[in-house]
JSON list of C-alpha atoms and ligand atoms in Angstrom, two decimals:
[
{"chain": "A", "resi": 17, "resn": "MET", "atom": "CA", "xyz": [56.86, 42.41, 19.02]},
{"chain": "A", "resi": 18, "resn": "ILE", "atom": "CA", "xyz": [54.00, 40.07, 19.46]},
{"chain": "A", "resi": 19, "resn": "ILE", "atom": "CA", "xyz": [51.95, 39.11, 16.35]},
{"chain": "A", "resi": 20, "resn": "ILE", "atom": "CA", "xyz": [48.90, 36.84, 16.38]},
{"chain": "A", "resi": 21, "resn": "PHE", "atom": "CA", "xyz": [47.65, 34.89, 13.21]},
{"chain": "A", "resi": 22, "resn": "ILE", "atom": "CA", "xyz": [44.02, 34.14, 13.26]},
{"chain": "A", "resi": 23, "resn": "GLY", "atom": "CA", "xyz": [42.40, 31.91, 10.67]},
{"chain": "A", "resi": 24, "resn": "ILE", "atom": "CA", "xyz": [40.40, 28.77, 9.95]},
{"chain": "A", "resi": 25, "resn": "GLN", "atom": "CA", "xyz": [42.29, 25.45, 9.53]},
{"chain": "A", "resi": 26, "resn": "GLY", "atom": "CA", "xyz": [44.05, 25.36, 6.24]},
{"chain": "A", "resi": 27, "resn": "SER", "atom": "CA", "xyz": [44.01, 29.21, 5.78]},
{"chain": "A", "resi": 28, "resn": "GLY", "atom": "CA", "xyz": [47.82, 29.12, 5.83]},
{"chain": "A", "resi": 29, "resn": "LYS", "atom": "CA", "xyz": [48.47, 30.72, 8.96]},
{"chain": "A", "resi": 30, "resn": "GLY", "atom": "CA", "xyz": [51.21, 28.21, 9.93]},
{"chain": "A", "resi": 31, "resn": "THR", "atom": "CA", "xyz": [53.10, 28.76, 6.42]},
{"chain": "A", "resi": 32, "resn": "GLN", "atom": "CA", "xyz": [52.78, 32.63, 6.98]},
{"chain": "A", "resi": 33, "resn": "ALA", "atom": "CA", "xyz": [53.53, 32.63, 10.67]},
{"chain": "A", "resi": 34, "resn": "LYS", "atom": "CA", "xyz": [56.90, 30.75, 9.72]},
{"chain": "A", "resi": 35, "resn": "LEU", "atom": "CA", "xyz": [57.71, 33.08, 6.89]},
{"chain": "A", "resi": 36, "resn": "LEU", "atom": "CA", "xyz": [57.26, 36.05, 9.05]},
{"chain": "A", "resi": 37, "resn": "ALA", "atom": "CA", "xyz": [59.13, 34.62, 11.93]},
{"chain": "A", "resi": 38, "resn": "ASP", "atom": "CA", "xyz": [62.17, 34.02, 9.59]},
{"chain": "A", "resi": 39, "resn": "LYS", "atom": "CA", "xyz": [61.88, 37.52, 8.37]},
{"chain": "A", "resi": 40, "resn": "LEU", "atom": "CA", "xyz": [61.58, 39.30, 11.81]},
{"chain": "A", "resi": 41, "resn": "LYS", "atom": "CA", "xyz": [64.04, 36.80, 13.38]},
{"chain": "A", "resi": 42, "resn": "ILE", "atom": "CA", "xyz": [61.68, 35.99, 16.09]},
{"chain": "A", "resi": 43, "resn": "PRO", "atom": "CA", "xyz": [60.11, 32.38, 17.00]},
{"chain": "A", "resi": 44, "resn": "GLY", "atom": "CA", "xyz": [56.85, 31.36, 15.36]},
{"chain": "A", "resi": 45, "resn": "ILE", "atom": "CA", "xyz": [54.81, 29.36, 17.93]},
{"chain": "A", "resi": 46, "resn": "SER", "atom": "CA", "xyz": [52.03, 26.97, 16.90]},
{"chain": "A", "resi": 47, "resn": "THR", "atom": "CA", "xyz": [50.02, 25.82, 19.80]},
{"chain": "A", "resi": 48, "resn": "GLY", "atom": "CA", "xyz": [49.03, 22.83, 17.43]},
{"chain": "A", "resi": 49, "resn": "ASP", "atom": "CA", "xyz": [52.72, 22.02, 17.37]},
{"chain": "A", "resi": 50, "resn": "VAL", "atom": "CA", "xyz": [53.25, 22.47, 21.02]},
{"chain": "A", "resi": 51, "resn": "LEU", "atom": "CA", "xyz": [50.36, 20.19, 21.99]},
{"chain": "A", "resi": 52, "resn": "ARG", "atom": "CA", "xyz": [51.53, 17.55, 19.22]},
{"chain": "A", "resi": 53, "resn": "SER", "atom": "CA", "xyz": [55.00, 17.52, 21.05]},
{"chain": "A", "resi": 54, "resn": "VAL", "atom": "CA", "xyz": [53.66, 16.74, 24.43]},
{"chain": "A", "resi": 55, "resn": "GLU", "atom": "CA", "xyz": [55.00, 13.60, 26.05]},
{"chain": "A", "resi": 56, "resn": "GLY", "atom": "CA", "xyz": [54.34, 11.32, 29.05]},
{"chain": "A", "resi": 57, "resn": "LYS", "atom": "CA", "xyz": [51.08, 10.94, 30.98]},
{"chain": "A", "resi": 58, "resn": "LEU", "atom": "CA", "xyz": [49.22, 13.84, 29.06]},
{"chain": "A", "resi": 59, "resn": "LYS", "atom": "CA", "xyz": [49.93, 12.61, 25.61]},
{"chain": "A", "resi": 60, "resn": "GLU", "atom": "CA", "xyz": [47.13, 10.14, 25.16]},
{"chain": "A", "resi": 61, "resn": "LYS", "atom": "CA", "xyz": [44.53, 12.63, 26.40]},
{"chain": "A", "resi": 62, "resn": "VAL", "atom": "CA", "xyz": [45.76, 15.40, 24.23]},
{"chain": "A", "resi": 63, "resn": "ASP", "atom": "CA", "xyz": [46.04, 13.17, 21.20]},
{"chain": "A", "resi": 64, "resn": "ASN", "atom": "CA", "xyz": [42.55, 11.94, 21.51]},
{"chain": "A", "resi": 65, "resn": "VAL", "atom": "CA", "xyz": [41.06, 15.40, 21.83]},
{"chain": "A", "resi": 66, "resn": "MET", "atom": "CA", "xyz": [43.25, 16.79, 18.87]},
{"chain": "A", "resi": 67, "resn": "ASN", "atom": "CA", "xyz": [42.22, 13.75, 16.66]},
{"chain": "A", "resi": 68, "resn": "ARG", "atom": "CA", "xyz": [38.58, 14.41, 17.34]},
{"chain": "A", "resi": 69, "resn": "GLY", "atom": "CA", "xyz": [39.19, 18.10, 16.20]},
{"chain": "A", "resi": 70, "resn": "GLU", "atom": "CA", "xyz": [38.06, 19.51, 19.61]},
{"chain": "A", "resi": 71, "resn": "LEU", "atom": "CA", "xyz": [39.88, 22.09, 21.50]},
{"chain": "A", "resi": 72, "resn": "LEU", "atom": "CA", "xyz": [42.12, 21.47, 24.51]},
{"chain": "A", "resi": 73, "resn": "SER", "atom": "CA", "xyz": [41.38, 23.35, 27.77]},
{"chain": "A", "resi": 74, "resn": "ALA", "atom": "CA", "xyz": [42.16, 27.10, 27.95]},
{"chain": "A", "resi": 75, "resn": "ASP", "atom": "CA", "xyz": [44.15, 26.42, 31.24]},
{"chain": "A", "resi": 76, "resn": "LEU", "atom": "CA", "xyz": [46.28, 23.68, 29.70]},
{"chain": "A", "resi": 77, "resn": "VAL", "atom": "CA", "xyz": [47.12, 25.53, 26.49]},
{"chain": "A", "resi": 78, "resn": "MET", "atom": "CA", "xyz": [47.73, 28.72, 28.44]},
{"chain": "A", "resi": 79, "resn": "GLU", "atom": "CA", "xyz": [50.16, 26.82, 30.98]},
{"chain": "A", "resi": 80, "resn": "LEU", "atom": "CA", "xyz": [52.16, 25.27, 27.91]},
{"chain": "A", "resi": 81, "resn": "LEU", "atom": "CA", "xyz": [52.25, 28.56, 26.07]},
{"chain": "A", "resi": 82, "resn": "LYS", "atom": "CA", "xyz": [53.58, 30.54, 29.13]},
{"chain": "A", "resi": 83, "resn": "GLU", "atom": "CA", "xyz": [56.32, 27.84, 29.59]},
{"chain": "A", "resi": 84, "resn": "ARG", "atom": "CA", "xyz": [57.34, 28.23, 25.83]},
{"chain": "A", "resi": 85, "resn": "ILE", "atom": "CA", "xyz": [57.43, 32.06, 25.82]},
{"chain": "A", "resi": 86, "resn": "SER", "atom": "CA", "xyz": [59.37, 32.16, 28.92]},
{"chain": "A", "resi": 87, "resn": "ASN", "atom": "CA", "xyz": [62.31, 30.86, 26.77]},
{"chain": "A", "resi": 88, "resn": "LYS", "atom": "CA", "xyz": [65.24, 33.12, 26.14]},
{"chain": "A", "resi": 89, "resn": "ASP", "atom": "CA", "xyz": [64.39, 33.14, 22.23]},
{"chain": "A", "resi": 90, "resn": "CYS", "atom": "CA", "xyz": [61.05, 34.92, 22.81]},
{"chain": "A", "resi": 91, "resn": "LYS", "atom": "CA", "xyz": [62.67, 38.05, 24.64]},
{"chain": "A", "resi": 92, "resn": "ASN", "atom": "CA", "xyz": [62.34, 40.25, 21.46]},
{"chain": "A", "resi": 93, "resn": "GLY", "atom": "CA", "xyz": [58.91, 38.84, 20.72]},
{"chain": "A", "resi": 94, "resn": "PHE", "atom": "CA", "xyz": [57.02, 35.78, 19.14]},
{"chain": "A", "resi": 95, "resn": "ILE", "atom": "CA", "xyz": [54.50, 35.11, 16.58]},
{"chain": "A", "resi": 96, "resn": "LEU", "atom": "CA", "xyz": [51.39, 33.07, 17.59]},
{"chain": "A", "resi": 97, "resn": "ASP", "atom": "CA", "xyz": [49.73, 30.67, 15.32]},
{"chain": "A", "resi": 98, "resn": "GLY", "atom": "CA", "xyz": [46.51, 28.89, 16.74]},
{"chain": "A", "resi": 99, "resn": "PHE", "atom": "CA", "xyz": [46.13, 30.98, 19.86]},
{"chain": "A", "resi": 100, "resn": "PRO", "atom": "CA", "xyz": [43.93, 32.33, 21.11]},
{"chain": "A", "resi": 101, "resn": "ARG", "atom": "CA", "xyz": [41.36, 30.01, 19.90]},
{"chain": "A", "resi": 102, "resn": "ASP", "atom": "CA", "xyz": [38.26, 31.09, 21.85]},
{"chain": "A", "resi": 103, "resn": "LEU", "atom": "CA", "xyz": [37.06, 34.06, 24.10]},
{"chain": "A", "resi": 104, "resn": "GLU", "atom": "CA", "xyz": [38.31, 32.50, 27.33]},
{"chain": "A", "resi": 105, "resn": "GLN", "atom": "CA", "xyz": [41.86, 32.10, 25.67]},
{"chain": "A", "resi": 106, "resn": "ALA", "atom": "CA", "xyz": [41.64, 35.71, 24.55]},
{"chain": "A", "resi": 107, "resn": "GLU", "atom": "CA", "xyz": [40.78, 37.00, 27.97]},
{"chain": "A", "resi": 108, "resn": "LYS", "atom": "CA", "xyz": [43.76, 35.01, 29.55]},
{"chain": "A", "resi": 109, "resn": "PHE", "atom": "CA", "xyz": [46.03, 36.39, 26.85]},
{"chain": "A", "resi": 110, "resn": "ASP", "atom": "CA", "xyz": [44.90, 39.99, 27.43]},
{"chain": "A", "resi": 111, "resn": "ALA", "atom": "CA", "xyz": [45.24, 39.76, 31.17]},
{"chain": "A", "resi": 112, "resn": "ASN", "atom": "CA", "xyz": [49.09, 39.05, 30.57]},
{"chain": "A", "resi": 113, "resn": "LEU", "atom": "CA", "xyz": [50.25, 40.18, 27.15]},
{"chain": "A", "resi": 114, "resn": "ASP", "atom": "CA", "xyz": [49.40, 42.77, 24.55]},
{"chain": "A", "resi": 115, "resn": "ALA", "atom": "CA", "xyz": [49.53, 41.93, 20.74]},
{"chain": "A", "resi": 116, "resn": "ASP", "atom": "CA", "xyz": [51.04, 44.56, 18.47]},
{"chain": "A", "resi": 117, "resn": "PHE", "atom": "CA", "xyz": [49.23, 43.07, 15.25]},
{"chain": "A", "resi": 118, "resn": "ILE", "atom": "CA", "xyz": [46.57, 40.59, 14.70]},
{"chain": "A", "resi": 119, "resn": "ILE", "atom": "CA", "xyz": [46.43, 39.33, 11.28]},
{"chain": "A", "resi": 120, "resn": "GLU", "atom": "CA", "xyz": [43.19, 37.34, 9.92]},
{"chain": "A", "resi": 121, "resn": "LEU", "atom": "CA", "xyz": [43.51, 35.29, 7.01]},
{"chain": "A", "resi": 122, "resn": "GLU", "atom": "CA", "xyz": [40.34, 34.92, 5.10]},
{"chain": "A", "resi": 123, "resn": "ILE", "atom": "CA", "xyz": [39.30, 31.73, 3.11]},
{"chain": "A", "resi": 124, "resn": "SER", "atom": "CA", "xyz": [35.96, 29.95, 2.30]},
{"chain": "A", "resi": 125, "resn": "ASP", "atom": "CA", "xyz": [35.03, 26.78, 4.15]},
{"chain": "A", "resi": 126, "resn": "LYS", "atom": "CA", "xyz": [34.98, 25.19, 0.50]},
{"chain": "A", "resi": 127, "resn": "GLU", "atom": "CA", "xyz": [38.65, 26.12, 0.04]},
{"chain": "A", "resi": 128, "resn": "VAL", "atom": "CA", "xyz": [39.35, 24.69, 3.57]},
{"chain": "A", "resi": 129, "resn": "PHE", "atom": "CA", "xyz": [38.26, 21.20, 2.48]},
{"chain": "A", "resi": 130, "resn": "ARG", "atom": "CA", "xyz": [40.23, 21.41, -0.79]},
{"chain": "A", "resi": 131, "resn": "ARG", "atom": "CA", "xyz": [43.49, 22.21, 1.08]},
{"chain": "A", "resi": 132, "resn": "LEU", "atom": "CA", "xyz": [43.20, 19.96, 4.01]},
{"chain": "A", "resi": 133, "resn": "GLU", "atom": "CA", "xyz": [42.53, 17.00, 1.52]},
{"chain": "A", "resi": 134, "resn": "GLY", "atom": "CA", "xyz": [46.01, 17.76, 0.00]},
{"chain": "A", "resi": 135, "resn": "ARG", "atom": "CA", "xyz": [47.96, 18.42, 3.12]},
{"chain": "A", "resi": 136, "resn": "ARG", "atom": "CA", "xyz": [50.92, 16.16, 3.85]},
{"chain": "A", "resi": 137, "resn": "LEU", "atom": "CA", "xyz": [53.58, 16.00, 6.49]},
{"chain": "A", "resi": 138, "resn": "CYS", "atom": "CA", "xyz": [57.14, 14.47, 6.66]},
{"chain": "A", "resi": 139, "resn": "PRO", "atom": "CA", "xyz": [57.05, 12.21, 9.71]},
{"chain": "A", "resi": 140, "resn": "LYS", "atom": "CA", "xyz": [60.72, 12.74, 10.09]},
{"chain": "A", "resi": 141, "resn": "CYS", "atom": "CA", "xyz": [61.51, 16.43, 9.73]},
{"chain": "A", "resi": 142, "resn": "GLY", "atom": "CA", "xyz": [58.00, 17.71, 10.24]},
{"chain": "A", "resi": 143, "resn": "ARG", "atom": "CA", "xyz": [58.00, 19.75, 6.77]},
{"chain": "A", "resi": 144, "resn": "GLY", "atom": "CA", "xyz": [54.59, 20.49, 5.40]},
{"chain": "A", "resi": 145, "resn": "TYR", "atom": "CA", "xyz": [53.39, 20.01, 1.80]},
{"chain": "A", "resi": 146, "resn": "ASN", "atom": "CA", "xyz": [50.26, 20.15, -0.08]},
{"chain": "A", "resi": 147, "resn": "VAL", "atom": "CA", "xyz": [49.62, 17.86, -3.03]},
{"chain": "A", "resi": 148, "resn": "VAL", "atom": "CA", "xyz": [46.58, 19.96, -4.18]},
{"chain": "A", "resi": 149, "resn": "THR", "atom": "CA", "xyz": [48.04, 23.38, -3.68]},
{"chain": "A", "resi": 150, "resn": "SER", "atom": "CA", "xyz": [51.63, 23.97, -2.92]},
{"chain": "A", "resi": 151, "resn": "PRO", "atom": "CA", "xyz": [54.44, 23.45, -1.97]},
{"chain": "A", "resi": 152, "resn": "LYS", "atom": "CA", "xyz": [54.20, 20.18, -3.84]},
{"chain": "A", "resi": 153, "resn": "PRO", "atom": "CA", "xyz": [56.95, 17.64, -3.08]},
{"chain": "A", "resi": 154, "resn": "LYS", "atom": "CA", "xyz": [59.32, 17.16, -5.87]},
{"chain": "A", "resi": 155, "resn": "LYS", "atom": "CA", "xyz": [58.88, 13.34, -5.98]},
{"chain": "A", "resi": 156, "resn": "ASP", "atom": "CA", "xyz": [55.52, 11.89, -5.49]},
{"chain": "A", "resi": 157, "resn": "ASN", "atom": "CA", "xyz": [54.67, 11.61, -1.78]},
{"chain": "A", "resi": 158, "resn": "LEU", "atom": "CA", "xyz": [58.27, 11.91, -0.54]},
{"chain": "A", "resi": 159, "resn": "CYS", "atom": "CA", "xyz": [59.96, 14.50, 1.55]},
{"chain": "A", "resi": 160, "resn": "ASP", "atom": "CA", "xyz": [62.40, 16.76, -0.64]},
{"chain": "A", "resi": 161, "resn": "ILE", "atom": "CA", "xyz": [64.74, 16.91, 2.37]},
{"chain": "A", "resi": 162, "resn": "ASP", "atom": "CA", "xyz": [65.07, 13.44, 3.61]},
{"chain": "A", "resi": 163, "resn": "GLY", "atom": "CA", "xyz": [63.14, 11.17, 1.25]},
{"chain": "A", "resi": 164, "resn": "ALA", "atom": "CA", "xyz": [60.77, 10.01, 3.94]},
{"chain": "A", "resi": 165, "resn": "GLU", "atom": "CA", "xyz": [57.21, 9.01, 2.81]},
{"chain": "A", "resi": 166, "resn": "LEU", "atom": "CA", "xyz": [54.77, 11.82, 3.49]},
{"chain": "A", "resi": 167, "resn": "VAL", "atom": "CA", "xyz": [51.75, 11.15, 5.77]},
{"chain": "A", "resi": 168, "resn": "ARG", "atom": "CA", "xyz": [48.49, 12.90, 6.34]},
{"chain": "A", "resi": 169, "resn": "ARG", "atom": "CA", "xyz": [47.98, 14.49, 9.90]},
{"chain": "A", "resi": 170, "resn": "ALA", "atom": "CA", "xyz": [45.99, 12.35, 12.00]},
{"chain": "A", "resi": 171, "resn": "ASP", "atom": "CA", "xyz": [43.36, 14.95, 12.53]},
{"chain": "A", "resi": 172, "resn": "ASP", "atom": "CA", "xyz": [42.91, 15.57, 8.83]},
{"chain": "A", "resi": 173, "resn": "THR", "atom": "CA", "xyz": [39.80, 13.30, 8.47]},
{"chain": "A", "resi": 174, "resn": "GLU", "atom": "CA", "xyz": [36.49, 14.31, 7.14]},
{"chain": "A", "resi": 175, "resn": "ASP", "atom": "CA", "xyz": [34.80, 14.30, 10.45]},
{"chain": "A", "resi": 176, "resn": "SER", "atom": "CA", "xyz": [37.52, 16.08, 12.22]},
{"chain": "A", "resi": 177, "resn": "ILE", "atom": "CA", "xyz": [37.72, 18.77, 9.43]},
{"chain": "A", "resi": 178, "resn": "LYS", "atom": "CA", "xyz": [34.00, 19.35, 9.81]},
{"chain": "A", "resi": 179, "resn": "LYS", "atom": "CA", "xyz": [34.20, 19.67, 13.43]},
{"chain": "A", "resi": 180, "resn": "ARG", "atom": "CA", "xyz": [37.18, 22.01, 13.26]},
{"chain": "A", "resi": 181, "resn": "ILE", "atom": "CA", "xyz": [35.23, 24.33, 10.69]},
{"chain": "A", "resi": 182, "resn": "GLU", "atom": "CA", "xyz": [32.21, 24.38, 13.22]},
{"chain": "A", "resi": 183, "resn": "ILE", "atom": "CA", "xyz": [34.37, 25.21, 16.27]},
{"chain": "A", "resi": 184, "resn": "TYR", "atom": "CA", "xyz": [36.13, 28.04, 14.25]},
{"chain": "A", "resi": 185, "resn": "HIS", "atom": "CA", "xyz": [32.79, 29.75, 13.46]},
{"chain": "A", "resi": 186, "resn": "GLU", "atom": "CA", "xyz": [31.35, 29.32, 16.88]},
{"chain": "A", "resi": 187, "resn": "GLU", "atom": "CA", "xyz": [34.28, 29.63, 19.15]},
{"chain": "A", "resi": 188, "resn": "THR", "atom": "CA", "xyz": [37.18, 31.44, 17.31]},
{"chain": "A", "resi": 189, "resn": "GLU", "atom": "CA", "xyz": [35.26, 33.97, 15.19]},
{"chain": "A", "resi": 190, "resn": "PRO", "atom": "CA", "xyz": [33.90, 35.90, 18.33]},
{"chain": "A", "resi": 191, "resn": "ILE", "atom": "CA", "xyz": [37.51, 36.70, 19.12]},
{"chain": "A", "resi": 192, "resn": "LEU", "atom": "CA", "xyz": [37.39, 38.93, 15.81]},
{"chain": "A", "resi": 193, "resn": "LYS", "atom": "CA", "xyz": [34.75, 41.15, 17.32]},
{"chain": "A", "resi": 194, "resn": "ARG", "atom": "CA", "xyz": [36.86, 41.72, 20.42]},
{"chain": "A", "resi": 195, "resn": "TYR", "atom": "CA", "xyz": [39.89, 42.67, 18.59]},
{"chain": "A", "resi": 196, "resn": "LYS", "atom": "CA", "xyz": [38.08, 44.56, 15.76]},
{"chain": "A", "resi": 197, "resn": "ASP", "atom": "CA", "xyz": [40.05, 47.76, 15.98]},
{"chain": "A", "resi": 198, "resn": "LYS", "atom": "CA", "xyz": [43.39, 45.79, 15.78]},
{"chain": "A", "resi": 199, "resn": "ILE", "atom": "CA", "xyz": [42.79, 43.29, 13.02]},
{"chain": "A", "resi": 200, "resn": "ILE", "atom": "CA", "xyz": [44.43, 43.29, 9.79]},
{"chain": "A", "resi": 201, "resn": "LYS", "atom": "CA", "xyz": [42.43, 41.12, 7.21]},
{"chain": "A", "resi": 202, "resn": "ILE", "atom": "CA", "xyz": [44.34, 39.46, 4.40]},
{"chain": "A", "resi": 203, "resn": "ASN", "atom": "CA", "xyz": [42.78, 37.54, 1.54]},
{"chain": "A", "resi": 204, "resn": "GLY", "atom": "CA", "xyz": [44.10, 34.00, 2.21]},
{"chain": "A", "resi": 205, "resn": "GLU", "atom": "CA", "xyz": [43.00, 32.61, -1.23]},
{"chain": "A", "resi": 206, "resn": "GLN", "atom": "CA", "xyz": [46.00, 33.80, -3.07]},
{"chain": "A", "resi": 207, "resn": "LYS", "atom": "CA", "xyz": [49.50, 32.24, -3.74]},
{"chain": "A", "resi": 208, "resn": "ILE", "atom": "CA", "xyz": [51.65, 31.90, -0.69]},
{"chain": "A", "resi": 209, "resn": "GLU", "atom": "CA", "xyz": [54.14, 34.79, -1.98]},
{"chain": "A", "resi": 210, "resn": "ASN", "atom": "CA", "xyz": [51.33, 37.10, -2.63]},
{"chain": "A", "resi": 211, "resn": "ILE", "atom": "CA", "xyz": [49.77, 36.54, 0.87]},
{"chain": "A", "resi": 212, "resn": "PHE", "atom": "CA", "xyz": [53.23, 37.32, 2.55]},
{"chain": "A", "resi": 213, "resn": "GLU", "atom": "CA", "xyz": [53.61, 40.42, 0.28]},
{"chain": "A", "resi": 214, "resn": "ASP", "atom": "CA", "xyz": [50.27, 41.68, 1.52]},
{"chain": "A", "resi": 215, "resn": "ILE", "atom": "CA", "xyz": [51.21, 41.10, 5.05]},
{"chain": "A", "resi": 216, "resn": "LEU", "atom": "CA", "xyz": [54.41, 42.97, 4.92]},
{"chain": "A", "resi": 217, "resn": "GLU", "atom": "CA", "xyz": [52.91, 45.71, 3.13]},
{"chain": "A", "resi": 218, "resn": "LYS", "atom": "CA", "xyz": [50.27, 46.19, 5.91]},
{"chain": "A", "resi": 219, "resn": "LEU", "atom": "CA", "xyz": [52.59, 45.75, 8.56]},
{"chain": "A", "resi": 220, "resn": "ARG", "atom": "CA", "xyz": [55.04, 48.17, 6.72]},
{"chain": "A", "resi": 221, "resn": "ILE", "atom": "CA", "xyz": [57.89, 45.79, 7.04]},
{"chain": "A", "resi": 222, "resn": "LYS", "atom": "CA", "xyz": [60.55, 46.05, 4.24]},
{"chain": "B", "resi": 309, "resn": "LIG", "atom": "P1", "xyz": [46.46, 23.47, 14.49]},
{"chain": "B", "resi": 309, "resn": "LIG", "atom": "O1", "xyz": [47.88, 22.72, 14.25]},
{"chain": "B", "resi": 309, "resn": "LIG", "atom": "O2", "xyz": [46.50, 24.85, 14.78]},
{"chain": "B", "resi": 309, "resn": "LIG", "atom": "O3", "xyz": [45.58, 22.99, 13.39]},
{"chain": "B", "resi": 309, "resn": "LIG", "atom": "O4", "xyz": [45.74, 22.75, 15.65]},
{"chain": "B", "resi": 309, "resn": "LIG", "atom": "C1", "xyz": [45.52, 21.24, 15.88]},
{"chain": "B", "resi": 309, "resn": "LIG", "atom": "C2", "xyz": [44.61, 20.87, 16.90]},
{"chain": "B", "resi": 309, "resn": "LIG", "atom": "O5", "xyz": [45.41, 21.25, 18.20]},
{"chain": "B", "resi": 309, "resn": "LIG", "atom": "C3", "xyz": [43.37, 21.63, 17.15]},
{"chain": "B", "resi": 309, "resn": "LIG", "atom": "O6", "xyz": [42.42, 21.21, 16.44]},
{"chain": "B", "resi": 309, "resn": "LIG", "atom": "C4", "xyz": [43.13, 21.59, 18.69]},
{"chain": "B", "resi": 309, "resn": "LIG", "atom": "O7", "xyz": [42.67, 20.23, 18.94]},
{"chain": "B", "resi": 309, "resn": "LIG", "atom": "C5", "xyz": [44.51, 21.72, 19.17]},
{"chain": "B", "resi": 309, "resn": "LIG", "atom": "N1", "xyz": [44.78, 23.16, 19.45]},
{"chain": "B", "resi": 309, "resn": "LIG", "atom": "C6", "xyz": [45.75, 23.94, 18.93]},
{"chain": "B", "resi": 309, "resn": "LIG", "atom": "N2", "xyz": [45.80, 25.13, 19.40]},
{"chain": "B", "resi": 309, "resn": "LIG", "atom": "C7", "xyz": [44.86, 25.15, 20.42]},
{"chain": "B", "resi": 309, "resn": "LIG", "atom": "C8", "xyz": [44.47, 26.14, 21.24]},
{"chain": "B", "resi": 309, "resn": "LIG", "atom": "N3", "xyz": [44.84, 27.43, 21.18]},
{"chain": "B", "resi": 309, "resn": "LIG", "atom": "N4", "xyz": [43.37, 25.76, 22.26]},
{"chain": "B", "resi": 309, "resn": "LIG", "atom": "C9", "xyz": [42.87, 24.59, 22.26]},
{"chain": "B", "resi": 309, "resn": "LIG", "atom": "N5", "xyz": [43.25, 23.51, 21.41]},
{"chain": "B", "resi": 309, "resn": "LIG", "atom": "C10", "xyz": [44.23, 23.77, 20.54]}
]
């Protein structure tokens, strides 16, 4: 089973991909997380591109993704969050693999800003929070699990958010036309649990 989540930054695709991955017991793979964990010589270049809110090359992302999905844990399938991001990546993906479902989470640009303003991350365990929406940390700005002080993601600056919104409309949205017969549209401006319920219902998962 291969499932792809498409949605603008802050649409909740990471959150929903994780919930669905747990439910289906297959890995959820975020290309953003894969890129953030790059080490060695490539790291500086990757970090710079990401902090500007721009896209890394399709070849690099595809190479890292192929490596990740060749792991044993992907043998029954996987969920992709953040890939493909443009038509070139969609073509590369389709040349090798076939998605069973493509889920589009729809939210407005205004809502993107509101959510990304509140997005926080635990630098220790990587758990995500949102001080504007949810999940809010139980104690102000501290991780519920390890008490570490929460931080903003390095690319959640105003300029980078604007850039990523622009790239989504110009480069990612054309993918929606390519997959129009397969796309399942979900209203992303609901509570996390209601979005998840809609996804399970549309995918006929109990
Ligand atoms: P995300 O964690 O999905 O919000 O992605 C954060 C950043 O990682 C993006 O703004 C891009 O710089 C980079 N990135 C993530 N996925 C891709 C991809 N499929 N292709 C190119 N760059 C990506």
